[in-house]
Amino acid sequence: MLIGNRSWLFENRPVITSTGVVGGPFEKKGKLTADFHSFSDDLWFGEDSYEKAQKKFLEEACHEALNQGNLQKEDIQFIFAGDLLNQITSTSFACRSLSIPYFGLFGACSTSMEALALAAFVVNGKGANNVITGSASHNAAVEKTFRYPTEYGSQKPPTSQWTVTAAGVGVVSSSGTGPVVTSATVGKVIDEGLKDPYNMGGAMAPAAVDTIKAHFEDRSLPEDYYDLILTGDLGKIGHAVALELFQNENMQIDQNSFQDAGLMIYNDEQPVQSGASGAGCSAAVTYGHIYNRLKQGELNKVLIVATGALLSPLTFQQQESIPCIAHAVSIERQGGFVQ
Amino acid sequence: MLIGNRSWLFENRPVITSTGVVGGPFEKKGKLTADFHSFSDDLWFGEDSYEKAQKKFLEEACHEALNQGNLQKEDIQFIFAGDLLNQITSTSFACRSLSIPYFGLFGACSTSMEALALAAFVVNGKGANNVITGSASHNAAVEKTFRYPTEYGSQKPPTSQWTVTAAGVGVVSSSGTGPVVTSATVGKVIDEGLKDPYNMGGAMAPAAVDTIKAHFEDRSLPEDYYDLILTGDLGKIGHAVALELFQNENMQIDQNSFQDAGLMIYNDEQPVQSGASGAGCSAAVTYGHIYNRLKQGELNKVLIVATGALLSPLTFQQQESIPCIAHAVSIERQGGFVQ
């Protein structure tokens, strides 16, 4: 149901009944290892290209989510997923092997919540009993697509972020137990004219703030409603910019309840510059760490705000600025308030 | 509402209240000129790159649809759109100037109906009053992305198809007059092992037949229910392959009511080899020619089956076969039967 200008309320309470989160070797050394279901110690995941490895991360995450939920592939009506690669081939090829009717999405690193918003809307509206939704990224495949092959060993400035090698997916169901997807706010493309592809966080922060502001307005909620507002992925710089923009907008967002997935996944010693990013980052943190905190009652009400930089190497070469978008989805414990 | 395994019935009758269709100079010489709202005589559309021209085709089609429907941008809640370029930048950049909350989609040339299926589901489920949905392609931008810059003048074999330079969009509304979107069937990824990127039609035909078969099963409809089943875009070869596959599957599809958008848009003298293709082809034919035939009562019940080849140049280089998908959406006149 539409509320306000661009938000949906999910009155039939679609539930995230299970999740699957699979990470790479670098993620295994990170801070959230207990929240992954499994890791590949091999960046290639036994495949002969990084792109095929990314595909396998997504496939494995889907299989894990099915296992966790005691579901068969045949129980799933649709999959809503996407990634950062050209023509989102890793996702499409994973859906070839999964053989589940498929909606391909592209929202760069906002894909995880674009997909969850649509998945929840479809389940809420009785368009499916169970759907899989999620996203994946692979450090070497994404670096090769957007910048340079990692084998070149090129250096990146401190404002840059480290693409996560991981896949995170959730099963959204019309019934069952688990955290409830209660609402979503759809992002507009926001472009403040920044052109530096090594500072995506700074470019994306205004989109995150725009969507968060719209969310509170559309839902008529107090700004301290959520235990946690989690962006993904602004990194250090974008996070600081967002906090400043909240002040400019006179929004009372508590610093302690405003965190970023890109600042949570790795240990401080890991050399990830301004933080983590990649379509798999917010997906892995949401369906791993946040999902577990919700299930255990450590969190009750969270708003996940996935942010995407909608550029390509070509638009950068054509000297365009970076259009950005953020999609927000609220997830609450079974007992959570639904307006 | 889910019916069968992977179809939706839109019981609240979302209506396509207006459309916008804009084509390039080559399309102006085609067969369906009367069904376009306007043309650009300039392949560049006044921009300084083909990608920016593609963006402008989409922007202009959206403005045209708003004008046709006497709507303002503010009346539209969401836009569902995508294209073939890397990171679907032309669509995202168009949505930057349109400033309408945006779902980015990628389904290659199936994007038009992937988008319409989701748009209709959202309007049907009271998630929006009005949405814009559609797709665009640009011959020179897409050739450059997938094959060679057109300036090279490289030759293509007779099995290849010509990417359309056009954008087609529709406004889907919860009320108003116009053809009704009655149902949709979501595609699975089908890959029969074909690897020739110059024969997409042959590769995509099995996906089209799979989705059409699923549609009739899910909706329990007789196979002669539709006045027209329109694929987009199989071209000459894919069309012939599909007809053969219908026979193999014992499906009674009348040859006269089974047509292909890629065989309709150009004149016979235009050198387009096996036919037209591109994300803008099925969109332009559907929101132009088919929409007008439905409004004028020349057609009553149509099933649009948009087909996409989900490969990238990289997956071809990695010697992968071509995964394909087809999404089907039925559009019927106001009086049309809804199950």
XYZ file of C-alpha atoms in Angstrom:
678
model
C 0.000 0.000 0.000
C 1.353 3.399 -1.010
C 1.836 5.823 1.873
C 3.056 9.354 1.353
C 4.851 10.070 -1.866
C 7.065 7.067 -2.403
C 6.759 4.530 0.392
C 5.001 1.228 0.790
C 3.533 -0.236 3.940
C 3.442 -4.039 4.010
C 0.286 -4.677 5.999
C 0.328 -8.456 5.428
C 3.671 -8.735 7.202
C 5.999 -10.555 4.804
C 8.582 -12.429 6.837
C 12.260 -13.105 6.194
C 12.127 -16.777 7.107
C 15.710 -17.693 6.304
C 18.897 -16.243 4.887
C 22.118 -17.368 3.233
C 25.398 -15.481 3.531
C 28.654 -16.651 1.961
C 31.938 -14.729 1.994
C 35.429 -14.859 0.560
C 38.838 -15.293 2.189
C 39.291 -11.603 3.037
C 35.842 -11.441 4.628
C 36.771 -14.475 6.726
C 39.356 -12.268 8.452
C 36.766 -9.572 9.119
C 34.691 -8.566 12.107
C 31.420 -10.354 11.329
C 32.691 -13.880 10.669
C 30.178 -15.457 13.060
C 27.327 -14.063 10.960
C 28.333 -15.784 7.709
C 27.064 -19.270 7.001
C 30.230 -20.230 5.146
C 33.331 -18.941 3.422
C 35.354 -19.865 0.400
C 39.067 -19.813 1.212
C 39.656 -19.525 -2.513
C 38.911 -16.213 -4.223
C 38.161 -18.211 -7.381
C 35.712 -20.501 -5.557
C 36.952 -23.351 -7.769
C 35.900 -21.530 -10.967
C 38.131 -20.293 -13.788
C 37.167 -16.617 -13.686
C 36.295 -14.080 -11.016
C 32.911 -13.490 -12.645
C 32.077 -17.180 -12.410
C 33.253 -17.107 -8.801
C 30.801 -14.252 -8.109
C 28.060 -16.352 -9.677
C 28.994 -19.231 -7.384
C 28.840 -17.032 -4.279
C 25.270 -16.154 -5.182
C 24.339 -19.746 -5.974
C 25.805 -20.965 -2.686
C 24.026 -18.254 -0.702
C 20.717 -19.286 -2.316
C 21.312 -22.958 -1.544
C 22.206 -22.025 2.041
C 19.003 -19.979 2.445
C 16.951 -22.890 1.090
C 18.680 -25.280 3.487
C 18.231 -22.960 6.462
C 14.534 -22.688 5.681
C 14.021 -26.376 4.873
C 12.823 -25.317 1.448
C 13.189 -26.805 -2.002
C 13.820 -24.721 -5.095
C 10.283 -25.583 -6.188
C 8.890 -23.780 -3.133
C 10.269 -20.479 -4.424
C 8.207 -18.620 -7.028
C 10.611 -15.828 -7.958
C 14.089 -14.480 -7.413
C 14.762 -10.721 -7.293
C 18.485 -10.086 -7.624
C 21.204 -8.165 -9.380
C 24.838 -7.173 -9.238
C 27.368 -4.591 -10.436
C 28.872 -6.353 -13.438
C 28.071 -5.390 -17.014
C 24.677 -6.875 -17.942
C 24.512 -8.368 -14.382
C 25.728 -11.623 -15.883
C 26.763 -13.262 -12.616
C 23.206 -13.011 -11.345
C 21.630 -14.171 -14.607
C 23.997 -17.130 -14.857
C 23.254 -18.079 -11.242
C 19.549 -17.980 -12.114
C 20.271 -20.309 -15.029
C 21.463 -22.988 -12.639
C 18.855 -22.175 -9.983
C 16.069 -22.332 -12.592
C 13.762 -20.048 -10.592
C 11.670 -17.414 -12.456
C 13.793 -14.311 -12.305
C 13.612 -10.524 -12.137
C 17.003 -8.984 -12.952
C 17.653 -5.691 -11.192
C 20.320 -3.035 -11.377
C 20.751 -0.459 -8.663
C 24.518 -0.770 -8.163
C 25.115 -1.173 -4.398
C 21.481 -0.230 -3.710
C 20.350 -3.436 -5.426
C 19.978 -5.346 -2.146
C 17.183 -3.091 -0.877
C 15.688 -2.404 -4.315
C 15.272 -6.169 -4.502
C 13.945 -6.554 -0.961
C 11.407 -3.746 -1.471
C 10.031 -5.424 -4.600
C 10.183 -8.909 -3.087
C 8.258 -7.764 -0.007
C 5.702 -5.919 -2.137
C 5.082 -9.019 -4.241
C 4.760 -11.351 -1.239
C 2.626 -8.793 0.627
C 0.348 -8.532 -2.417
C -0.121 -12.306 -2.693
C 2.007 -12.498 -5.824
C 4.161 -15.229 -4.281
C 4.391 -17.433 -1.236
C 8.170 -17.461 -1.093
C 10.752 -15.459 -2.998
C 14.518 -15.217 -2.815
C 16.066 -11.769 -2.850
C 19.634 -10.584 -2.594
C 22.833 -9.512 -4.205
C 26.479 -10.434 -4.628
C 29.786 -8.807 -5.447
C 33.342 -10.017 -5.966
C 36.294 -7.759 -5.304
C 38.372 -8.812 -8.311
C 35.459 -8.989 -10.759
C 34.115 -5.575 -9.768
C 37.538 -3.878 -9.701
C 38.154 -5.225 -13.197
C 34.781 -3.924 -14.382
C 35.015 -0.444 -12.891
C 38.725 0.250 -12.464
C 41.706 -2.044 -13.117
C 42.327 -5.779 -12.800
C 43.580 -6.343 -9.261
C 46.612 -8.129 -10.729
C 47.914 -4.724 -11.826
C 48.342 -3.784 -8.178
C 47.212 -0.210 -8.770
C 46.977 2.044 -5.751
C 43.797 3.724 -4.634
C 43.352 6.932 -2.617
C 42.181 6.971 1.030
C 38.679 8.030 -0.040
C 38.144 4.805 -1.977
C 36.308 1.740 -0.689
C 36.993 -1.983 -0.840
C 34.527 -4.130 -2.779
C 33.303 -7.011 -0.657
C 33.481 -10.580 -1.963
C 30.239 -12.020 -0.678
C 26.650 -12.853 -1.418
C 23.725 -12.327 0.919
C 20.179 -13.451 0.248
C 16.950 -13.796 2.163
C 13.804 -15.825 1.673
C 10.751 -13.582 2.007
C 7.618 -15.568 2.794
C 3.940 -14.883 3.273
C 3.974 -16.840 6.529
C 6.461 -18.337 8.959
C 8.658 -16.911 11.676
C 11.376 -14.322 11.465
C 11.819 -10.573 11.199
C 9.017 -8.802 9.336
C 9.539 -6.467 6.388
C 7.260 -3.618 7.385
C 7.813 -0.825 4.841
C 10.003 0.520 2.062
C 10.872 3.910 0.625
C 11.967 4.084 -2.997
C 14.922 6.247 -3.964
C 15.167 9.108 -6.417
C 18.324 9.702 -8.417
C 20.298 12.412 -6.617
C 23.407 13.939 -8.162
C 25.203 16.768 -6.401
C 27.779 17.051 -9.173
C 30.597 15.009 -7.645
C 32.768 13.320 -10.276
C 35.423 11.420 -8.314
C 34.850 7.666 -8.743
C 37.263 7.102 -5.849
C 34.905 8.881 -3.474
C 31.599 7.111 -3.908
C 30.638 7.503 -0.263
C 30.704 11.281 -0.500
C 28.684 11.173 -3.698
C 26.062 8.796 -2.285
C 25.504 10.433 1.115
C 22.960 13.013 -0.183
C 20.882 10.202 -1.752
C 20.872 8.326 1.570
C 19.742 11.403 3.481
C 17.078 12.215 0.883
C 15.564 8.739 1.161
C 15.767 8.635 4.971
C 14.035 12.018 5.170
C 11.310 10.865 2.747
C 10.883 7.675 4.779
C 10.177 9.498 8.033
C 7.857 11.947 6.291
C 5.931 9.273 4.380
C 5.533 7.061 7.449
C 4.977 9.965 9.878
C 7.428 8.380 12.269
C 9.544 10.122 14.911
C 13.191 10.302 13.879
C 14.230 8.165 16.867
C 11.861 5.342 15.890
C 14.527 2.902 14.743
C 17.090 1.193 16.975
C 19.374 1.297 13.977
C 19.515 3.080 10.650
C 22.083 1.193 8.590
C 23.402 2.660 5.379
C 25.296 0.496 2.917
C 27.831 1.619 1.908
C 28.925 5.150 2.603
C 32.260 4.372 4.276
C 34.006 6.828 6.584
C 33.645 9.875 4.377
C 30.081 9.330 3.279
C 29.059 8.531 6.841
C 30.502 11.831 8.093
C 28.878 13.717 5.204
C 25.501 12.124 5.969
C 25.712 13.160 9.640
C 26.419 16.721 8.555
C 23.507 16.673 6.100
C 21.154 15.468 8.852
C 22.132 18.577 10.821
C 21.569 20.822 7.810
C 18.131 19.262 7.391
C 17.367 19.651 11.110
C 16.902 15.901 11.429
C 17.404 14.419 14.879
C 19.234 11.230 13.991
C 21.146 9.807 16.960
C 24.772 9.190 15.984
C 24.856 5.920 17.909
C 21.929 4.470 16.001
C 23.257 5.551 12.596
C 25.791 3.081 11.260
C 27.188 1.954 7.945
C 27.556 -1.611 6.676
C 30.792 -0.608 4.964
C 32.296 0.244 8.368
C 31.167 -2.970 10.070
C 32.319 -5.882 7.978
C 36.111 -5.630 8.227
C 38.570 -5.382 11.098
C 40.341 -2.079 11.683
C 43.645 -3.594 10.584
C 42.333 -4.597 7.177
C 43.528 -2.059 4.568
C 40.157 -1.071 3.123
C 40.745 2.689 3.028
C 37.417 4.442 3.613
C 35.529 1.183 4.218
C 33.769 -1.594 2.369
C 31.357 -1.402 -0.546
C 29.894 -3.572 -3.293
C 26.419 -4.907 -3.885
C 27.245 -7.881 -1.662
C 28.224 -5.748 1.347
C 24.851 -4.430 2.510
C 23.305 -7.749 1.475
C 25.736 -9.826 3.558
C 25.567 -7.506 6.585
C 21.751 -7.306 6.461
C 21.031 -10.997 5.923
C 23.844 -12.041 8.278
C 24.647 -9.719 11.160
C 21.444 -7.628 11.278
C 19.176 -10.626 10.706
C 20.803 -12.460 13.590
C 20.601 -9.425 15.911
C 16.896 -9.098 15.088
C 16.241 -12.767 15.696
C 18.050 -12.630 19.014
C 16.189 -9.526 20.136
C 19.289 -7.323 20.298
C 17.635 -5.138 17.703
C 13.901 -4.577 17.292
C 13.451 -2.052 14.522
C 15.965 -1.331 11.805
C 15.951 0.690 8.624
C 18.355 -0.562 5.967
C 19.307 2.138 3.470
C 21.266 0.654 0.573
C 23.035 3.265 -1.524
C 24.114 2.932 -5.130
C 26.358 4.969 -7.427
C 24.772 4.602 -10.856
C 27.815 5.506 -12.934
C 29.797 3.376 -15.352
C 33.426 3.685 -16.484
C 32.031 5.119 -19.719
C 30.018 7.881 -18.061
C 33.122 8.782 -16.042
C 35.149 8.953 -19.257
C 32.428 11.144 -20.728
C 33.012 13.474 -17.750
C 29.578 12.987 -16.273
C 29.011 13.400 -12.560
C 27.823 10.463 -10.446
C 24.060 9.920 -10.145
C 23.244 8.148 -6.883
C 20.235 6.442 -5.379
C 19.232 4.934 -2.035
C 16.399 2.532 -1.277
C 15.263 2.035 2.323
C 13.507 -0.999 3.798
C 12.399 -1.361 7.412
C 12.692 -4.729 9.119
C 11.168 -5.311 12.540
C 10.808 -8.167 14.991
C 7.562 -10.151 14.832
C 6.133 -8.013 17.615
C 7.152 -4.823 15.831
C 4.737 -1.979 15.371
C 3.242 -1.653 11.914
C 1.511 1.632 11.230
C -2.460 -12.506 -7.324
C -0.332 -15.551 -8.054
C -1.971 -18.081 -10.361
C -0.281 -21.320 -11.302
C 3.451 -21.503 -10.862
C 4.694 -18.169 -12.066
C 1.901 -15.933 -13.301
C 0.047 -12.988 -11.881
C -3.559 -12.013 -12.501
C -4.258 -8.301 -12.141
C -7.792 -8.319 -10.789
C -7.896 -4.550 -10.184
C -7.405 -3.884 -13.881
C -4.416 -1.544 -14.153
C -4.807 0.550 -17.272
C -2.257 1.849 -19.767
C -3.643 5.364 -19.914
C -1.043 6.894 -22.225
C 2.184 6.076 -24.017
C 5.196 7.818 -25.500
C 7.169 6.444 -28.445
C 10.145 8.230 -29.999
C 12.335 6.853 -32.788
C 15.506 7.648 -34.694
C 16.125 8.486 -38.364
C 16.288 4.853 -39.514
C 13.027 4.036 -37.736
C 11.436 7.008 -39.501
C 11.918 5.094 -42.747
C 10.285 1.976 -41.316
C 6.851 0.428 -41.527
C 5.283 1.746 -38.317
C 6.004 5.459 -38.650
C 2.390 6.424 -37.963
C 2.610 4.783 -34.549
C 5.514 6.881 -33.267
C 4.793 10.186 -31.553
C 7.959 11.761 -32.885
C 11.353 11.100 -34.424
C 14.799 12.580 -34.140
C 16.335 13.046 -37.592
C 19.680 13.159 -35.856
C 21.126 9.896 -34.490
C 22.892 12.003 -31.853
C 19.644 13.749 -30.810
C 21.694 16.906 -30.240
C 23.896 15.203 -27.627
C 27.635 14.555 -27.814
C 27.580 10.779 -27.397
C 25.339 7.928 -28.504
C 24.747 6.950 -24.879
C 23.498 10.422 -24.064
C 21.322 10.253 -27.173
C 19.792 7.020 -25.860
C 19.099 8.768 -22.566
C 17.372 11.575 -24.461
C 15.152 9.135 -26.382
C 13.921 7.773 -23.051
C 13.450 11.235 -21.561
C 11.496 12.406 -24.598
C 9.304 9.294 -24.591
C 8.495 9.915 -20.916
C 7.642 13.570 -21.561
C 5.477 12.503 -24.489
C 3.589 9.964 -22.351
C 3.014 12.602 -19.671
C 1.736 15.057 -22.295
C -0.509 12.459 -23.900
C -2.028 11.666 -20.511
C -2.251 15.296 -19.333
C -0.066 14.319 -16.415
C 2.673 16.124 -14.514
C 5.835 14.405 -13.317
C 4.495 14.786 -9.781
C 1.527 12.550 -10.644
C 3.875 9.620 -11.234
C 5.038 7.673 -8.183
C 7.621 5.382 -9.743
C 9.422 4.552 -12.951
C 10.311 0.948 -13.865
C 12.856 0.927 -16.672
C 16.155 -0.386 -17.928
C 18.305 -0.815 -20.987
C 21.130 -2.853 -22.491
C 24.138 -0.655 -21.747
C 26.666 -1.451 -19.043
C 25.176 -0.457 -15.665
C 22.022 0.707 -17.543
C 23.416 4.233 -17.353
C 21.157 5.767 -20.025
C 18.111 4.845 -17.968
C 19.600 6.003 -14.667
C 20.726 9.298 -16.170
C 17.263 9.835 -17.658
C 15.815 9.221 -14.199
C 18.183 11.849 -12.834
C 16.567 14.511 -15.008
C 13.050 13.065 -14.590
C 13.469 13.003 -10.793
C 10.896 10.225 -10.346
C 11.564 7.461 -7.775
C 13.177 4.721 -9.801
C 13.538 0.951 -10.046
C 16.405 0.023 -12.371
C 15.896 -3.258 -14.211
C 18.015 -5.426 -16.433
C 16.515 -8.115 -18.612
C 18.270 -7.257 -21.884
C 15.549 -7.056 -24.579
C 13.029 -8.617 -22.176
C 13.225 -5.498 -20.000
C 10.099 -3.927 -21.525
C 7.813 -6.691 -20.231
C 9.776 -7.335 -17.033
C 9.104 -3.670 -16.296
C 5.437 -3.784 -17.328
C 4.813 -6.904 -15.224
C 6.232 -5.219 -12.121
C 4.565 -1.889 -12.880
C 1.171 -3.557 -13.283
C 1.662 -5.617 -10.119
C 2.490 -2.497 -8.115
C -0.451 -0.481 -9.473
C -2.777 -3.475 -9.096
C -1.652 -3.861 -5.474
C -2.291 -0.177 -4.635
C 1.406 0.592 -4.431
C 1.023 3.479 -6.865
C -1.636 5.452 -8.713
C 0.472 6.066 -11.806
C 3.819 4.638 -12.864
C 5.901 4.983 -15.993
C 7.379 1.832 -17.474
C 9.443 1.213 -20.578
C 12.762 0.777 -22.237
C 15.090 2.292 -24.807
C 17.927 1.273 -27.083
C 20.218 3.057 -29.498
C 21.780 1.259 -32.436
C 25.224 2.843 -32.194
C 25.427 2.759 -28.388
C 24.398 -0.885 -28.186
C 26.604 -2.026 -31.082
C 29.552 -0.335 -29.360
C 28.716 -2.048 -26.071
C 28.217 -5.543 -27.424
C 30.152 -5.698 -30.709
C 32.063 -2.908 -32.489
C 31.591 0.834 -32.892
C 29.412 1.302 -35.954
C 32.063 3.663 -37.347
C 34.248 0.583 -38.003
C 31.720 -0.551 -40.607
C 32.105 -4.199 -39.644
C 29.914 -6.705 -41.439
C 27.438 -8.941 -39.717
C 26.077 -12.325 -40.821
C 22.498 -12.840 -42.081
C 21.459 -14.346 -38.728
C 22.186 -11.089 -36.888
C 19.605 -8.464 -35.953
C 19.549 -4.669 -36.109
C 19.306 -2.802 -32.817
C 16.452 -0.320 -32.881
C 17.031 3.324 -31.965
C 13.887 4.137 -30.047
C 12.242 4.449 -26.677
C 8.762 3.294 -25.787
C 7.055 3.893 -22.473
C 3.585 3.574 -21.024
C 1.828 5.115 -18.065
C 0.122 2.408 -16.012
C -2.650 3.813 -13.842
C -5.082 2.522 -11.244
C -7.960 4.194 -13.091
C -8.686 5.875 -16.404
C -9.328 4.607 -19.886
C -7.166 2.485 -22.140
C -6.109 -1.103 -22.623
C -5.984 -3.148 -19.418
C -2.965 -5.133 -18.252
C -4.638 -8.374 -17.254
C -1.861 -10.836 -16.386
C 1.848 -11.597 -16.551
C 4.026 -14.689 -16.660
C 7.574 -14.392 -15.373
C 10.413 -15.998 -17.310
C 12.951 -18.576 -16.252
C 16.480 -18.518 -17.612
C 16.634 -21.015 -20.480
C 19.907 -21.928 -22.158
C 20.010 -24.559 -24.866
C 23.754 -24.232 -25.285
C 23.883 -21.888 -28.265
C 26.970 -19.677 -28.287
C 26.662 -17.539 -31.427
C 26.082 -13.897 -30.434
C 25.104 -13.199 -34.047
C 22.110 -15.485 -33.719
C 20.254 -14.240 -30.684
C 16.853 -15.062 -32.137
C 17.667 -18.753 -32.363
C 19.014 -18.709 -28.822
C 15.984 -16.895 -27.394
C 13.205 -18.867 -29.111
C 13.160 -21.691 -26.513
C 12.763 -19.133 -23.703
C 9.811 -17.550 -25.518
C 8.108 -20.903 -26.026
C 8.755 -21.921 -22.409
C 7.095 -18.755 -21.090
C 4.161 -18.916 -23.532
C 3.531 -22.523 -22.535
C 3.677 -21.635 -18.845
C 1.304 -18.712 -19.451
C -1.416 -20.891 -20.998
C -0.997 -23.517 -18.286
C -1.018 -21.039 -15.404
C -4.053 -19.159 -16.745
C -5.851 -22.297 -17.988
C -6.567 -20.543 -21.260
C -7.151 -22.135 -24.662
C -4.172 -21.665 -26.976
C -6.279 -19.633 -29.400
C -7.338 -17.145 -26.724
C -5.250 -14.238 -27.973
C -5.778 -12.323 -31.206
C -2.041 -11.838 -31.245
C 0.962 -13.303 -29.494
C 3.801 -10.891 -30.163
C 7.370 -11.874 -29.386
C 10.098 -9.253 -29.256
C 12.543 -9.877 -30.758
C 13.192 -13.252 -32.315
C 13.692 -12.083 -35.907
C 13.261 -14.397 -38.876
C 15.293 -17.285 -37.508
C 13.989 -17.224 -33.962
C 10.428 -16.884 -35.226
C 10.788 -20.006 -37.373
C 12.439 -21.883 -34.514
C 9.605 -20.917 -32.156
C 6.971 -22.184 -34.605
C 8.811 -25.500 -34.781
C 9.053 -25.703 -31.007
C 5.293 -25.126 -30.683
C 4.778 -28.176 -32.887
C 7.205 -30.235 -30.806
C 5.284 -29.218 -27.685
C 1.934 -30.000 -29.351
C 0.816 -26.420 -28.882
C -1.875 -25.161 -31.245
C -0.584 -21.658 -31.910
C -2.052 -20.191 -35.091
C 0.748 -18.945 -37.358
C -1.252 -15.859 -38.323
C -1.663 -14.727 -34.745
C 1.994 -15.317 -33.832
C 4.144 -12.378 -34.864
C 7.433 -10.786 -33.892
C 8.096 -7.108 -33.145
C 11.509 -7.469 -34.774
C 9.807 -8.341 -38.076
C 7.290 -5.481 -37.944
C 9.171 -2.266 -37.387
C 11.234 -1.950 -40.581
C 10.428 -2.037 -44.285
C 11.505 -5.050 -46.277
C 14.085 -2.952 -48.134
C 15.871 -1.894 -44.964
C 19.047 -4.007 -44.554
C 18.385 -5.394 -41.086
C 19.399 -8.982 -41.786
C 17.249 -11.289 -39.637
C 15.159 -8.426 -38.235
C 15.171 -5.823 -35.509
C 16.099 -6.158 -31.851
C 17.095 -4.039 -28.875
C 15.333 -3.209 -25.629
C 13.558 -0.336 -27.395
C 12.076 -2.518 -30.150
C 9.392 -4.436 -28.269
C 8.784 -1.323 -26.150
C 8.227 0.922 -29.174
C 6.080 -1.621 -31.034
C 3.982 -2.399 -27.943
C 3.404 1.173 -26.758
C 3.010 2.439 -30.322
C 1.560 0.063 -32.869
C -0.078 -2.496 -30.570
C -1.416 0.137 -28.184
C -3.065 1.977 -31.073
C -4.543 -1.226 -32.533
C -6.001 -2.085 -29.118
C -7.449 1.401 -28.676
C -9.000 1.279 -32.132
C -10.503 -2.152 -31.550
C -8.477 -3.851 -34.295
C -7.037 -6.066 -31.588
C -8.806 -7.172 -28.426
C -6.478 -9.496 -26.591
C -2.722 -9.605 -27.010
C 0.117 -11.349 -25.246
C 3.440 -9.535 -25.487
C 6.410 -11.846 -24.947
C 9.634 -9.859 -24.639
C 12.739 -11.995 -25.002
C 16.198 -11.215 -23.667
C 19.650 -12.681 -24.240
C 21.392 -12.293 -20.891
C 24.956 -12.542 -22.153
C 27.719 -9.946 -22.107
C 30.783 -9.585 -24.327
C 32.776 -10.951 -21.387
C 30.706 -14.125 -20.998
C 31.065 -14.690 -24.758
C 34.840 -14.286 -24.461
C 34.764 -16.754 -21.568
C 33.085 -19.183 -23.999
C 29.828 -19.363 -22.122
C 26.603 -20.151 -23.931
C 23.773 -17.615 -24.029
C 21.239 -17.689 -21.176
C 17.894 -16.332 -22.335
C 14.664 -15.251 -20.709
C 11.190 -14.183 -21.809
C 8.544 -12.320 -19.815
C 4.936 -12.292 -21.033
C 2.270 -9.692 -20.277
C -1.309 -9.800 -21.541
C -3.024 -6.564 -22.539
C -6.734 -6.501 -23.327
C -9.324 -3.924 -24.292
C -11.431 -2.459 -21.473
C -14.140 -4.991 -22.179
C -11.603 -7.813 -22.164
C -12.264 -10.952 -20.163
C -10.321 -11.232 -16.948
C -10.281 -14.688 -15.452
